[in-house]
Coordinates of C-alpha atoms in Angstrom, one line a residue:
X1 CA 9.1 22.9 -24.2
X2 CA 6.6 25.3 -23.2
X3 CA 3.8 23.1 -24.8
X4 CA 1.1 21.7 -22.9
X5 CA -0.2 18.2 -23.2
X6 CA -3.3 16.4 -22.0
X7 CA -2.8 12.9 -20.5
X8 CA -5.9 10.6 -20.1
X9 CA -5.9 7.1 -18.6
X10 CA -9.0 5.1 -19.6
X11 CA -10.0 2.1 -17.4
X12 CA -10.7 -0.8 -19.6
X13 CA -11.1 -3.3 -16.8
X14 CA -14.8 -2.6 -16.2
X15 CA -14.4 -1.8 -12.5
X16 CA -12.3 0.9 -11.2
X17 CA -9.0 -0.6 -12.3
X18 CA -5.7 0.6 -11.0
X19 CA -2.6 1.6 -12.7
X20 CA 0.7 1.1 -10.9
X21 CA 2.6 3.9 -12.6
X22 CA 3.0 6.2 -15.5
X23 CA 6.5 6.8 -17.0
X24 CA 7.1 10.2 -18.5
X25 CA 10.6 11.1 -20.1
X26 CA 12.0 13.7 -22.4
X27 CA 14.4 11.0 -23.7
X28 CA 12.8 9.7 -26.9
X29 CA 15.1 6.7 -26.9
X30 CA 14.4 5.7 -23.2
X31 CA 12.4 2.5 -23.2
X32 CA 11.4 0.7 -20.0
X33 CA 11.5 -3.0 -19.7
X34 CA 8.4 -4.6 -21.3
X35 CA 8.3 -7.7 -19.2
X36 CA 7.7 -8.1 -15.5
X37 CA 10.8 -9.7 -13.8
X38 CA 14.4 -9.0 -12.6
X39 CA 15.1 -6.4 -15.3
X40 CA 11.9 -4.4 -14.5
X41 CA 12.7 -4.5 -10.7
X42 CA 16.2 -3.2 -11.3
X43 CA 14.9 -0.5 -13.6
X44 CA 12.2 0.6 -11.2
X45 CA 14.6 0.5 -8.2
X46 CA 17.1 2.7 -10.1
X47 CA 14.5 5.3 -11.0
X48 CA 13.0 5.5 -7.5
X49 CA 16.6 5.5 -6.0
X50 CA 15.7 2.5 -3.8
X51 CA 18.4 0.2 -2.5
X52 CA 18.9 -3.1 -4.2
X53 CA 18.0 -4.9 -1.0
X54 CA 15.3 -3.5 1.0
X55 CA 16.2 -2.6 4.7
X56 CA 14.8 -4.6 7.4
X57 CA 11.7 -3.4 9.2
X58 CA 12.2 -5.6 12.2
X59 CA 11.1 -9.0 13.4
X60 CA 7.4 -9.8 13.8
X61 CA 5.3 -12.8 14.9
X62 CA 2.9 -12.1 12.1
X63 CA 3.1 -10.1 8.9
X64 CA -0.2 -9.2 7.2
X65 CA 0.0 -7.8 3.6
X66 CA -2.9 -5.6 2.7
X67 CA -5.1 -3.3 4.9
X68 CA -8.5 -4.4 3.4
X69 CA -11.2 -5.7 5.6
X70 CA -9.6 -9.2 5.7
X71 CA -6.1 -7.9 6.3
X72 CA -7.0 -5.4 9.0
X73 CA -9.2 -8.0 10.8
X74 CA -6.4 -10.6 10.6
X75 CA -3.9 -8.0 12.1
X76 CA -6.3 -7.0 14.9
X77 CA -6.9 -10.7 15.8
X78 CA -3.2 -11.5 15.8
X79 CA -2.4 -8.5 18.0
X80 CA -5.3 -9.4 20.3
X81 CA -3.7 -12.8 20.8
X82 CA -0.3 -11.1 21.8
X83 CA 1.5 -11.2 18.5
X84 CA 3.8 -8.5 17.5
X85 CA 2.2 -7.6 14.0
X86 CA 3.3 -5.7 11.0
X87 CA 0.5 -4.6 8.7
X88 CA 1.9 -3.7 5.3
X89 CA -0.4 -1.3 3.5
X90 CA 0.3 0.9 0.4
X91 CA -2.6 3.1 0.7
X92 CA -3.3 6.1 2.9
X93 CA -6.6 4.6 4.4
X94 CA -7.5 1.0 5.6
X95 CA -10.5 -0.9 4.3
X96 CA -9.5 -1.9 0.7
X97 CA -12.4 -1.7 -1.6
X98 CA -14.5 -0.9 1.4
X99 CA -12.6 2.2 2.2
X100 CA -13.5 5.8 1.7
X101 CA -10.9 5.8 -1.1
X102 CA -12.6 3.1 -3.3
X103 CA -16.2 3.5 -1.9
X104 CA -17.6 0.0 -2.2
X105 CA -19.0 0.0 1.3
X106 CA -20.2 -3.1 3.2
X107 CA -22.8 -1.4 5.1
X108 CA -21.2 -2.1 8.4
X109 CA -19.1 -0.2 10.9
X110 CA -17.2 2.5 9.1
X111 CA -14.6 5.5 9.6
X112 CA -13.4 6.5 13.0
X113 CA -14.9 3.6 14.8
X114 CA -12.7 1.2 13.2
X115 CA -9.6 3.4 13.2
X116 CA -10.3 4.1 16.9
X117 CA -10.4 0.3 17.7
X118 CA -7.1 -0.2 15.9
X119 CA -5.3 2.5 17.8
X120 CA -7.2 1.7 21.1
X121 CA -4.8 1.9 24.2
X122 CA -5.4 -1.8 25.0
X123 CA -3.9 -2.8 21.6
X124 CA -0.6 -1.5 22.9
X125 CA -0.6 -4.2 25.5
X126 CA -1.5 -6.7 22.8
X127 CA 1.5 -6.0 20.8
X128 CA 0.0 -3.7 18.0
X129 CA 2.0 -0.5 17.7
X130 CA 0.9 1.8 14.9
X131 CA 3.9 3.1 12.9
X132 CA 4.0 5.8 10.2
X133 CA 4.6 4.8 6.7
X134 CA 8.3 4.4 6.0
X135 CA 9.2 6.2 2.9
X136 CA 12.5 5.8 0.9
X137 CA 12.6 8.9 -1.2

């Protein structure tokens, strides 16, 4: 206690790799599961105080996972066709690698223009309703 430590995460993937989590503990005997699977899922849910079974977010005509360029385009297209769409995104911005967060830009339309189109009033009639992120803290 009272000591400072420096933590550094080195990306060895060669291209802005991502790390899902860092686990810090003061319990020297605590050891997280080493393999991905049910045991890891249970351990993670317990630490994050998440329910064993996720609550329902509702019923949708289409569910798009990922707000990258393809996912955002798919969600907009489905909403324009009258579908009730859920766009599942785990980042604070849309665009995936082309977003302001990752900055591998495509050279096309960016920023407020895209967000404005997604939130345009006519999309409400098409079945797209923006919802804030549901957090289970």
